[in-house]
CSV table of C-alpha atoms and ligand atoms in Angstrom, one decimal:
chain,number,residue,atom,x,y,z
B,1,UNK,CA,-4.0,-26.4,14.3
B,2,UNK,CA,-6.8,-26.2,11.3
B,3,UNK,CA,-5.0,-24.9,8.2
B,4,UNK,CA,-5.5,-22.5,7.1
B,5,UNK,CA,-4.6,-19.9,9.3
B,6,UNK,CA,-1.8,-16.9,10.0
B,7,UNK,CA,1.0,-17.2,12.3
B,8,UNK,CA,2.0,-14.1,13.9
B,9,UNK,CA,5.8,-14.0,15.0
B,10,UNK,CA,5.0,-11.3,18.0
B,11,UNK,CA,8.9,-11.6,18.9
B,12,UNK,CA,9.4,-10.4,14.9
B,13,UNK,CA,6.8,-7.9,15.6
B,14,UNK,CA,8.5,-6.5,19.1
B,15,UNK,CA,11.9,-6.3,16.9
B,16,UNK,CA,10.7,-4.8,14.2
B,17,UNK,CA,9.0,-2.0,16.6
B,18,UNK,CA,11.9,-1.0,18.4
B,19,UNK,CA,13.8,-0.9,15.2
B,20,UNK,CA,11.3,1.9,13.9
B,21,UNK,CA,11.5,3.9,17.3
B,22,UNK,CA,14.8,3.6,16.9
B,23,UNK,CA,15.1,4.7,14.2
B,24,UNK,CA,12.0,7.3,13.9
B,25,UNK,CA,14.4,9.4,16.6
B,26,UNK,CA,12.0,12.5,17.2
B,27,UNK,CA,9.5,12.2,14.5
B,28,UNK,CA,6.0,11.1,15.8
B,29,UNK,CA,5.0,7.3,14.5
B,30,UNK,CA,1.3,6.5,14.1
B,31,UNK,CA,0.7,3.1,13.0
B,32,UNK,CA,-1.4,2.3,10.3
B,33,UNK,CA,-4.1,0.4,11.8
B,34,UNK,CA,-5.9,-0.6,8.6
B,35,UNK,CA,-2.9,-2.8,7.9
B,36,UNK,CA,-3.8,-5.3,11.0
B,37,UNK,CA,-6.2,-5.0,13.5
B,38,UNK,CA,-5.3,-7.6,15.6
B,39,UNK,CA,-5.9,-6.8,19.4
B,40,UNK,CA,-3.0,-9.0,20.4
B,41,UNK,CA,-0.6,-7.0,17.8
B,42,UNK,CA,-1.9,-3.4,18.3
B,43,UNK,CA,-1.5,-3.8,22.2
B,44,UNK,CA,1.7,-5.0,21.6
B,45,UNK,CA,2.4,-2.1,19.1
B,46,UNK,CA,0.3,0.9,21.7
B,47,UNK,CA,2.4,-0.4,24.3
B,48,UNK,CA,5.7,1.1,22.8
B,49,UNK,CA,3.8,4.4,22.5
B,50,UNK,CA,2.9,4.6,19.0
B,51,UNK,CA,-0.3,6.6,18.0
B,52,UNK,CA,-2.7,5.4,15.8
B,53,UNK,CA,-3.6,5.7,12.4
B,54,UNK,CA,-7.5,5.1,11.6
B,55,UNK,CA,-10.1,5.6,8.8
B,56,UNK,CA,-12.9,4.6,10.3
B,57,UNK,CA,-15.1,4.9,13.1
B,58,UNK,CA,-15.0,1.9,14.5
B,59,UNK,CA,-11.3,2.1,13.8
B,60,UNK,CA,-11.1,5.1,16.2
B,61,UNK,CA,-12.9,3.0,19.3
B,62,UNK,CA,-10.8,-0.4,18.7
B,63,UNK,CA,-7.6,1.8,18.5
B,64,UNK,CA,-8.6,3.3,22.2
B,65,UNK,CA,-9.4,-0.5,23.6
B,66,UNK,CA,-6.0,-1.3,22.5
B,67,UNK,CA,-4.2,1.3,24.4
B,68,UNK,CA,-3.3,3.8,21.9
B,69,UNK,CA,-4.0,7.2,23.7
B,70,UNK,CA,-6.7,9.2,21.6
B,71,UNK,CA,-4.9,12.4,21.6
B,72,UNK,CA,-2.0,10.4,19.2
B,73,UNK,CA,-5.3,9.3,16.8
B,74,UNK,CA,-5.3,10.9,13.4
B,75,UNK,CA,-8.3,10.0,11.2
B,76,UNK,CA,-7.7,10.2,7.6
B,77,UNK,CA,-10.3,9.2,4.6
B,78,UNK,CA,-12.3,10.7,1.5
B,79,UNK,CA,-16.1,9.6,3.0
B,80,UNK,CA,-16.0,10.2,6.6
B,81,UNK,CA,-19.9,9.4,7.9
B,82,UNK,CA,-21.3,12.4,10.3
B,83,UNK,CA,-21.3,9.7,13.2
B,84,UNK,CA,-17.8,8.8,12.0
B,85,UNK,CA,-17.0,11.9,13.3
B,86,UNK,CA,-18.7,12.7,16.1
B,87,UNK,CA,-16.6,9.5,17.2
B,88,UNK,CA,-13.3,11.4,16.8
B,89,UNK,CA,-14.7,14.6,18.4
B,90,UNK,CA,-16.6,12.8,21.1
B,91,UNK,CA,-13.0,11.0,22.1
B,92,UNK,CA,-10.6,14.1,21.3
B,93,UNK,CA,-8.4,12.4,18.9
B,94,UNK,CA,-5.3,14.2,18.1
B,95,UNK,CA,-6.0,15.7,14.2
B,96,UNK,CA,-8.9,15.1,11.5
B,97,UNK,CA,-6.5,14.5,8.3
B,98,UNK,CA,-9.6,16.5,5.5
B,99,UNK,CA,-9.5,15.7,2.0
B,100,UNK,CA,-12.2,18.3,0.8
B,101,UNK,CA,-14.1,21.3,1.2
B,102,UNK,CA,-17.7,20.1,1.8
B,103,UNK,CA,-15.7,18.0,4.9
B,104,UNK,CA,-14.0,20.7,6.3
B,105,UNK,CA,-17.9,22.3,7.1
B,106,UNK,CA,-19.4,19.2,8.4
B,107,UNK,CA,-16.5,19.0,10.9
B,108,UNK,CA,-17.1,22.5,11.6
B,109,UNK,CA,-21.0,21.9,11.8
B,110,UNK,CA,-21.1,18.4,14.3
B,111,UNK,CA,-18.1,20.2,16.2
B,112,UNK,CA,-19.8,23.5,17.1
B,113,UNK,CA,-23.1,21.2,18.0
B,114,UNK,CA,-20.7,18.8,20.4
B,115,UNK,CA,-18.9,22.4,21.9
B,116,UNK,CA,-15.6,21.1,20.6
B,117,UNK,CA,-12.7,22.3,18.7
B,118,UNK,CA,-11.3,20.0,16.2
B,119,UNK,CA,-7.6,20.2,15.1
B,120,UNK,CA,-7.6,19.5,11.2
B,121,UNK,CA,-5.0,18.7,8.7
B,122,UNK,CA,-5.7,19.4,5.5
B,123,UNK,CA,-4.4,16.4,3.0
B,124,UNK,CA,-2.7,18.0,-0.1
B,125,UNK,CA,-2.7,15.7,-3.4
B,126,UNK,CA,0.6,16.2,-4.1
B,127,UNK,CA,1.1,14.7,-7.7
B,128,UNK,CA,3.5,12.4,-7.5
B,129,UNK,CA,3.6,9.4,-9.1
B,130,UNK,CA,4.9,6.5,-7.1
B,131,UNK,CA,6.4,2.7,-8.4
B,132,UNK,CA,3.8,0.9,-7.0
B,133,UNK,CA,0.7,-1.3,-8.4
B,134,UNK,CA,-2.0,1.3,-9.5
B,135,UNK,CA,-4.5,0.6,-6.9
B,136,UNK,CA,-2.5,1.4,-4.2
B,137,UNK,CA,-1.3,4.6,-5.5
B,138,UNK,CA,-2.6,7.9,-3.9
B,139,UNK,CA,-1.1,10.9,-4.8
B,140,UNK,CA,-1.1,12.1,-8.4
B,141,UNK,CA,-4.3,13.9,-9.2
B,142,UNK,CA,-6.5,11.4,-10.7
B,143,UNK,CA,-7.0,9.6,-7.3
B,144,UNK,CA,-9.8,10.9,-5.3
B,145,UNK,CA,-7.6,11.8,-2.5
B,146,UNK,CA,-6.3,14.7,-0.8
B,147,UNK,CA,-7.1,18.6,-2.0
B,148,UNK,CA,-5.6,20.0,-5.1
B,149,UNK,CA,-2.6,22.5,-3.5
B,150,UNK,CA,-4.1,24.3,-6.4
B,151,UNK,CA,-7.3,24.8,-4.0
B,152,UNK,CA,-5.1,25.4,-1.1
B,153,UNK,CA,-5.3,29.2,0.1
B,154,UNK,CA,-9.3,28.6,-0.4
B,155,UNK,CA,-9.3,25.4,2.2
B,156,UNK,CA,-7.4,27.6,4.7
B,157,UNK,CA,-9.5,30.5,4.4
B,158,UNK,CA,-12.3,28.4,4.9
B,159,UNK,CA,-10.9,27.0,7.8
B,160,UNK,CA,-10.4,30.3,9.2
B,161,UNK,CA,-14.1,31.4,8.7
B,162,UNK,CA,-14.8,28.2,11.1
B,163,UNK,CA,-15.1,28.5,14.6
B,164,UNK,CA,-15.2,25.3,15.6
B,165,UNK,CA,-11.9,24.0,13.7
B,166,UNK,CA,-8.4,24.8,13.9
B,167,UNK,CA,-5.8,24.2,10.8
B,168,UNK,CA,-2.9,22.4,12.9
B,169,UNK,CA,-1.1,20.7,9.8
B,170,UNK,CA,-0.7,19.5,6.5
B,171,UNK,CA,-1.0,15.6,5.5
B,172,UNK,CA,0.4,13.5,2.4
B,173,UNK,CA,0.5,9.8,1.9
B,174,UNK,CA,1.7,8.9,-2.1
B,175,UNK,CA,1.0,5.1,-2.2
B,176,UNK,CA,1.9,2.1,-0.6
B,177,UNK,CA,4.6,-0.4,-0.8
B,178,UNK,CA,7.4,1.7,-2.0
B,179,UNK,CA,10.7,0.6,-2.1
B,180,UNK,CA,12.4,3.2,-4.6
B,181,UNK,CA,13.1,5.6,-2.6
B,182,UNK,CA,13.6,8.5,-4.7
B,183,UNK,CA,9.5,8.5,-4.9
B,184,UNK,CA,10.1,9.6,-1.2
B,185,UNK,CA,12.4,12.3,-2.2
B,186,UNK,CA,10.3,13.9,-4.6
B,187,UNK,CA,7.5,14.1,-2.3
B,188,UNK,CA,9.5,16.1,0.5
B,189,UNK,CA,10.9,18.5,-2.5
B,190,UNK,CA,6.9,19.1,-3.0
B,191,UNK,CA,6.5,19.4,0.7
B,192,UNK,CA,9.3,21.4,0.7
B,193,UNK,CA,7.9,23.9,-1.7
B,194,UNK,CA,4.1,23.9,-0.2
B,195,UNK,CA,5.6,24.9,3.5
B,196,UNK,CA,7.5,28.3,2.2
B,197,UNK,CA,4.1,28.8,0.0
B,198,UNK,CA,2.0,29.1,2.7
B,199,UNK,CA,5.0,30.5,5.0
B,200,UNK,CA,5.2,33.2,2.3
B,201,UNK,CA,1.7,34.2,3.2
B,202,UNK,CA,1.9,34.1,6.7
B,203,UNK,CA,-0.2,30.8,7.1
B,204,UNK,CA,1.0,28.8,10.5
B,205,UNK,CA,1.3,25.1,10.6
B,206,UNK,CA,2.5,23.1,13.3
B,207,UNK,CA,2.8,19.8,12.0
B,208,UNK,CA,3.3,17.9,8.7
B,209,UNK,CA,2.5,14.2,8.3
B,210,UNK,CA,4.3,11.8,5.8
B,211,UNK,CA,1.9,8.9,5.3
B,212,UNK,CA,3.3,5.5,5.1
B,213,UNK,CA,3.9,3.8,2.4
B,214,UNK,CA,7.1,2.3,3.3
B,215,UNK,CA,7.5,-1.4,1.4
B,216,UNK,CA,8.4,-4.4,2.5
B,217,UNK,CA,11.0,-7.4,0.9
B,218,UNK,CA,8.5,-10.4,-0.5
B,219,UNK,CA,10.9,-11.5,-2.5
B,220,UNK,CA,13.4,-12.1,0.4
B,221,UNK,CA,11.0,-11.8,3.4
B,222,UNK,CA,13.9,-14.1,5.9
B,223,UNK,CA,16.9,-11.9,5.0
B,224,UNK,CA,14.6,-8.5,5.2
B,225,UNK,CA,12.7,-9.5,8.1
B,226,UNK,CA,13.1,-5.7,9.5
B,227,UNK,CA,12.4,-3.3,6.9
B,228,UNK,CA,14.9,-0.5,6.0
B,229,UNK,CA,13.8,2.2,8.7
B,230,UNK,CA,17.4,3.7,8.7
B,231,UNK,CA,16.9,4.6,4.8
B,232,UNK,CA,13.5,5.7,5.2
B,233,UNK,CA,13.6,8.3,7.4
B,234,UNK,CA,17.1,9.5,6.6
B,235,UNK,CA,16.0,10.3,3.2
B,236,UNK,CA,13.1,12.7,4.9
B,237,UNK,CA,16.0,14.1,7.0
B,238,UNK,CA,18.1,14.7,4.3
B,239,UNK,CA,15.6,16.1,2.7
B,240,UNK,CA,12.7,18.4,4.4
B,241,UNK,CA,12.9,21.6,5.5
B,242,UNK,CA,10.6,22.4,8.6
B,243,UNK,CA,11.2,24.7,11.1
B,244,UNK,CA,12.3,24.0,14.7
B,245,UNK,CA,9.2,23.9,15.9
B,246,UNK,CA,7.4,22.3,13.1
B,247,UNK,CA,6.8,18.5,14.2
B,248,UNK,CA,7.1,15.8,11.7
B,249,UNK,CA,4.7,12.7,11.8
B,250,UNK,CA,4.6,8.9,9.5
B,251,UNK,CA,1.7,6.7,9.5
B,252,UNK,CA,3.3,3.0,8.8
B,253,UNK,CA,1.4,0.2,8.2
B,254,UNK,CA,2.8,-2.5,6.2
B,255,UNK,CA,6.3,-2.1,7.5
B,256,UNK,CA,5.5,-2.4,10.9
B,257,UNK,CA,3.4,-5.6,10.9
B,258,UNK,CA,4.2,-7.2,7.2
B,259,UNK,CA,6.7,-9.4,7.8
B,260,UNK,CA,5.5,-11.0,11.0
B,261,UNK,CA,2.6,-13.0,9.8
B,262,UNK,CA,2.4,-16.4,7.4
B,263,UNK,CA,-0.9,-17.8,6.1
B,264,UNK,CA,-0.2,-21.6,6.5
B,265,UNK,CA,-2.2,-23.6,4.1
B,266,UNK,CA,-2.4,-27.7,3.4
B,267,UNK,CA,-2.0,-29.1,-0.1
B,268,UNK,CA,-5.5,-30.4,-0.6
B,269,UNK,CA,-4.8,-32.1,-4.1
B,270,UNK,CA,-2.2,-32.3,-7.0
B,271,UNK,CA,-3.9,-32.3,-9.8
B,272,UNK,CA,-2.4,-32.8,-13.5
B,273,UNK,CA,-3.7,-30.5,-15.8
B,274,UNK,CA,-3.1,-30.4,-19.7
B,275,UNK,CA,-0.2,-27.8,-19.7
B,276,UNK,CA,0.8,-27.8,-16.4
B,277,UNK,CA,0.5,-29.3,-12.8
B,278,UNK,CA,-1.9,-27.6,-9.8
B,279,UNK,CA,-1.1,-27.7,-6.4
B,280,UNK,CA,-4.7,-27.0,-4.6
B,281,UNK,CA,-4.9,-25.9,-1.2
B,282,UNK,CA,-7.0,-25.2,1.4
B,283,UNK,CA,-6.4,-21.2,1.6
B,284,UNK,CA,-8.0,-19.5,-1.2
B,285,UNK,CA,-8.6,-15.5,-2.0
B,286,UNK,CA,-11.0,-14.9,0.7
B,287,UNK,CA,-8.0,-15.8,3.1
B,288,UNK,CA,-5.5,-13.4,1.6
B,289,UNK,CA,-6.9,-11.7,-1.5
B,290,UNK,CA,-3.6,-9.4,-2.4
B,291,UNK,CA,-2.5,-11.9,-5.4
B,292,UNK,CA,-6.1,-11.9,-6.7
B,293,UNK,CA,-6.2,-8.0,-6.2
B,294,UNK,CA,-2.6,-7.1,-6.7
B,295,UNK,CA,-1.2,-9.8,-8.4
B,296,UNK,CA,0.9,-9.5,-5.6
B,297,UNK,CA,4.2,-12.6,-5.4
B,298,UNK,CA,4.2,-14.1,-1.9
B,299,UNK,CA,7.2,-16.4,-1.0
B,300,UNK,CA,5.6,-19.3,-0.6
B,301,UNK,CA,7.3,-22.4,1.5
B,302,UNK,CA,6.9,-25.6,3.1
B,303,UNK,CA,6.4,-25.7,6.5
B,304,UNK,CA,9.2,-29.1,6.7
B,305,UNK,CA,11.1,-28.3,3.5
B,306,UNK,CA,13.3,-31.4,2.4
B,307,UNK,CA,15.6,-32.2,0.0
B,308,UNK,CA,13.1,-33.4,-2.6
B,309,UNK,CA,13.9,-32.5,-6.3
B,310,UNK,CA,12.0,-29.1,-7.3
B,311,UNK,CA,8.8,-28.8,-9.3
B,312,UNK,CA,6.4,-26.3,-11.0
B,313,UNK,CA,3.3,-25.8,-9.5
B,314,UNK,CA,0.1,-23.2,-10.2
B,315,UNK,CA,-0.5,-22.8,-6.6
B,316,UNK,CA,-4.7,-22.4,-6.4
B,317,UNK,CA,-7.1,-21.9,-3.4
B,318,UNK,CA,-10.8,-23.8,-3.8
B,319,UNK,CA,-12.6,-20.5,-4.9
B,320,UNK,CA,-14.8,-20.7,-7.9
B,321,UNK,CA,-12.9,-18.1,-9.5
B,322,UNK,CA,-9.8,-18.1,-11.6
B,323,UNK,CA,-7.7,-15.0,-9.8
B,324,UNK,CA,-8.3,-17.3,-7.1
B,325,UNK,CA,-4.2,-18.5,-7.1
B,326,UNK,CA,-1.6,-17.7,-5.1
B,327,UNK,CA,1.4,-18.0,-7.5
B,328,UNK,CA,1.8,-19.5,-11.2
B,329,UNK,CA,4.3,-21.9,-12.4
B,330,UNK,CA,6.1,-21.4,-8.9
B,331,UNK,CA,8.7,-23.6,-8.4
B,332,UNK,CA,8.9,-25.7,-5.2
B,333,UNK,CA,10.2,-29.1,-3.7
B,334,UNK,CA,7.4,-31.8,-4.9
B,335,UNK,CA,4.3,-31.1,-3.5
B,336,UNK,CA,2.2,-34.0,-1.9
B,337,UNK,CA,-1.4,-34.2,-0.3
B,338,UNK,CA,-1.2,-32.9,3.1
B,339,UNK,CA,1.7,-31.0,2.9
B,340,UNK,CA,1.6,-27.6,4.7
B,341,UNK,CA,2.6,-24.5,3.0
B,342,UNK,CA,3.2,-21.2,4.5
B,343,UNK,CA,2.7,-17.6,2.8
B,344,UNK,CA,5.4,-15.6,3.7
B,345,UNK,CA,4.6,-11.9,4.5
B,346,UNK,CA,1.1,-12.0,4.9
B,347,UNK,CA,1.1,-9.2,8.5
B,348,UNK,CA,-0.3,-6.7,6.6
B,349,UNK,CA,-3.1,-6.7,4.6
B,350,UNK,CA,-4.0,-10.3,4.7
B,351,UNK,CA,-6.0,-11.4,7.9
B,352,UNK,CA,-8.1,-7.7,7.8
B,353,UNK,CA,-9.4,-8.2,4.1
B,354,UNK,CA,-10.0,-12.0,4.7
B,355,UNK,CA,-13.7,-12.0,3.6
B,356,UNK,CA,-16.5,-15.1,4.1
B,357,UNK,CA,-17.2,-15.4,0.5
B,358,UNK,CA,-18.5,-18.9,-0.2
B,359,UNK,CA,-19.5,-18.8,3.0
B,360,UNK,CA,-15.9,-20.0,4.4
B,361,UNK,CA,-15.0,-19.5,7.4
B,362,UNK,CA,-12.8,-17.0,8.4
B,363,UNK,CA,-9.2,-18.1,9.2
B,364,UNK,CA,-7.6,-19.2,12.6
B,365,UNK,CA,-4.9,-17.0,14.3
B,366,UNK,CA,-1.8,-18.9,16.3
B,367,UNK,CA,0.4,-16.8,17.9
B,368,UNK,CA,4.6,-17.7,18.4
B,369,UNK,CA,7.4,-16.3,20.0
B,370,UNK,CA,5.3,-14.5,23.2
B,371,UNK,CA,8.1,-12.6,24.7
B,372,UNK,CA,8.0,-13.6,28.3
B,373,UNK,CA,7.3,-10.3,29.8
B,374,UNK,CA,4.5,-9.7,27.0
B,375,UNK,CA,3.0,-12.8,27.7
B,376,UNK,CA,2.5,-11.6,31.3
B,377,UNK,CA,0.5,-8.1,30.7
B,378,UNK,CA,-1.3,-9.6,27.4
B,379,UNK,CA,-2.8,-12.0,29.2
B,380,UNK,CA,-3.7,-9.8,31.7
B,381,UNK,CA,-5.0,-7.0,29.8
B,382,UNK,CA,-7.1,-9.5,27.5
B,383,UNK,CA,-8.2,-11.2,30.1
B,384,UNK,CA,-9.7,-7.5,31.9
B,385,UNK,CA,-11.9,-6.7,28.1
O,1,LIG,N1,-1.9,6.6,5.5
O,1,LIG,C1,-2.9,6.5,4.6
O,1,LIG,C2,-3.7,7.7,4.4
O,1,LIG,C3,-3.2,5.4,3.9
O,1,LIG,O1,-4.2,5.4,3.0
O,1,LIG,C4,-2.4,4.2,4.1
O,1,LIG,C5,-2.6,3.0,3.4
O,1,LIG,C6,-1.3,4.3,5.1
O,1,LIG,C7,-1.1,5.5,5.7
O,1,LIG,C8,-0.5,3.1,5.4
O,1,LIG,O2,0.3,2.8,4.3
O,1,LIG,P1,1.5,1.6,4.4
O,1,LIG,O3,2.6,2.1,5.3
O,1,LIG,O4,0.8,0.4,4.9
O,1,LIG,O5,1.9,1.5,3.0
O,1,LIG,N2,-4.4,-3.3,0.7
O,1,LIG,C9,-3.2,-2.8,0.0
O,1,LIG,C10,-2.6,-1.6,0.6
O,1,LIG,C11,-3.6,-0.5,0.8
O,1,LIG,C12,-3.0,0.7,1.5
O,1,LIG,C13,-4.0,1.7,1.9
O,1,LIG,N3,-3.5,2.8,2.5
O,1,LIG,C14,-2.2,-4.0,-0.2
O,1,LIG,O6,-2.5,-5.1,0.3
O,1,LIG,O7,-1.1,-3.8,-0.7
């Protein structure tokens, strides 16, 4: 196949899905599906049951086509469009997650107009820092996320004053990519200490969702194929107080499809600079922009590794731009022209902000290990859109 393109391990994917059932035991799972919106990954992923986690519109109607049942759709994001959400209301999706007061009335508004009543969660800023890259942290009170629990008692009596919206829950998500888990553990202490606030005062709530956030291993992506779901969740268990009847929800992303996806690239060139030596290949920024963005490290391989002596490479996509690399002074068995190179742990976050910048074309997809029985009701279901 034409590099470059990702490589999605469905088998991975199926393992890693019942692993989080599994392990999610009775808390309600709603997958993230920013991180990958794949139609052959999300069927595979609404076919376990999972609900769906969307922030956009059009996010809502491709989460339906895939089979996730709209009534496990949450909707989350600062800058929801007025036809953004007549899309939620229109296809009674389970919970508007609101981040702010002017939103909470134009829910109320379109809903009353459309004779429906929407179920809201109002998404408390919860102030704590994560260790994470800045960009993708969410929760202390400088991002624009989330309402101030400062401001709280005034969103709920608003709510109240609205007809046409119901307050069924609260919502957090600190960050992404997390892997100390004590970040975790201080958000369900605040959680912890919001619930008996608004308990205190006699305000109901049915339901309290987690976010995501949970990270991934890119240094060791082989060993830590599955991510540690056991740890996760036990540390919310451990740690959260709700009441029998309170239900408790995630929305995962990059732990659910993260590890089961390479970016397989070809060595274009080995070129000898002054200080050092570039390996140029034919995936660049526009395929996967996380090191650009992130300076996120991908474990980078080759496809047939050897036993060539090792060498240090700047490993570079074509893109006129100089955050265009995928790793520096990254050391690998020699490099030729026309060797194939795959990024490791590219599921999440990779294929859905691939961009055509340059006016590239957007990568290929390959799929591998088709469990049998999937194979059979994929290719039916794809075959009936
Ligand atoms: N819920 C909300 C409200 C979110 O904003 C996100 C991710 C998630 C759930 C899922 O989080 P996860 O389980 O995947 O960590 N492009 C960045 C990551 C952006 C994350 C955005 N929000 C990256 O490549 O690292």
């Amino acid at each position: 196949m034409k590099t470059p393109y990702y490589s999605y391990d469905l088998g991975l994917l199926e393992r890693t899905v019942q692993q989080l059932i599994f392990e999610a035991k009775n808390y309600n799972i709603h997958y993230a599906i920013k991180a990958n919106t794949d139609e052959r990954i999300n069927k595979i992923i609404a076919n376990y049951g999972l609900g769906a986690d969307c922030v956009s519109g059009n996010e809502i109607k491709h989460a339906i086509k895939c089979g996730y049942n709209p009534n496990k759709i949450v909707f989350a994001g600062v800058g929801k469009t007025d036809e953004e959400i007549e899309i939620g209301l229109i296809n009674d999706i389970g919970c508007f997650n609101v981040e702010s007061m002017q939103e909470i009335k134009v829910i109320n508004e379109i809903a009353s107009k459309l004779n429906k009543k929407a179920s809201i969660a109002l998404r408390i800023n919860p102030n704590v820092d994560v260790d994470t890259h800045q960009y993708i942290k969410t929760g202390i009170n400088e991002n624009k996320f989330g309402i101030a629990f400062e401001n709280i008692i005034e969103a709920v009596q608003l709510i109240d004053a609205c007809k046409s919206i119901e307050l069924t829950g609260l919502h957090f998500h600190i960050g992404s990519q997390i892997t100390n888990f004590r970040n975790f553990e201080f958000l369900a202490n605040k959680v912890n200490y919001i619930l008996n606030f608004l308990d205190e005062r006699g305000i109901e709530i049915e339901h309290v969702n987690l976010g995501g956030g949970l990270g991934i291993d890119y240094e060791n992506p082989i060993e830590n194929s599955i991510p540690n779901f056991r740890g996760y969740f036990t540390v919310f268990r451990e740690n959260i107080a709700i009441k029998p009847h309170q239900k408790v929800h995630f929305e995962l992303g990059r732990s659910v499809v993260g590890q089961c996806g390479d970016l397989v690239t070809s060595v274009l060139f080995i070129k000898e600079g002054m200080s050092k030596k570039f390996a140029i290949v034919d995936a660049g920024m526009t395929d996967l922009i996380r090191p650009a963005l992130y300076q996120a490290n991908h474990l980078i391989v080759k496809s047939k590794g050897g036993t060539n002596p090792k060498e240090k490479y700047d490993i570079v996509g074509p893109i006129c731009e100089s955050s265009d690399q995928f790793s520096t002074n990254y050391l690998i068995e020699k490099l030729k022209r026309g060797d194939q190179l795959k990024i490791k742990s590219v599921g999440a976050y990779g294929q859905v902000m691939s961009s055509e910048y340059n006016l590239r074309k957007k990568p290929g997809v390959l799929y591998t290990n088709i469990p049998l029985e999937l194979e059979e009701t994929l290719t039916h279901s794809l075959h009936l859109n």
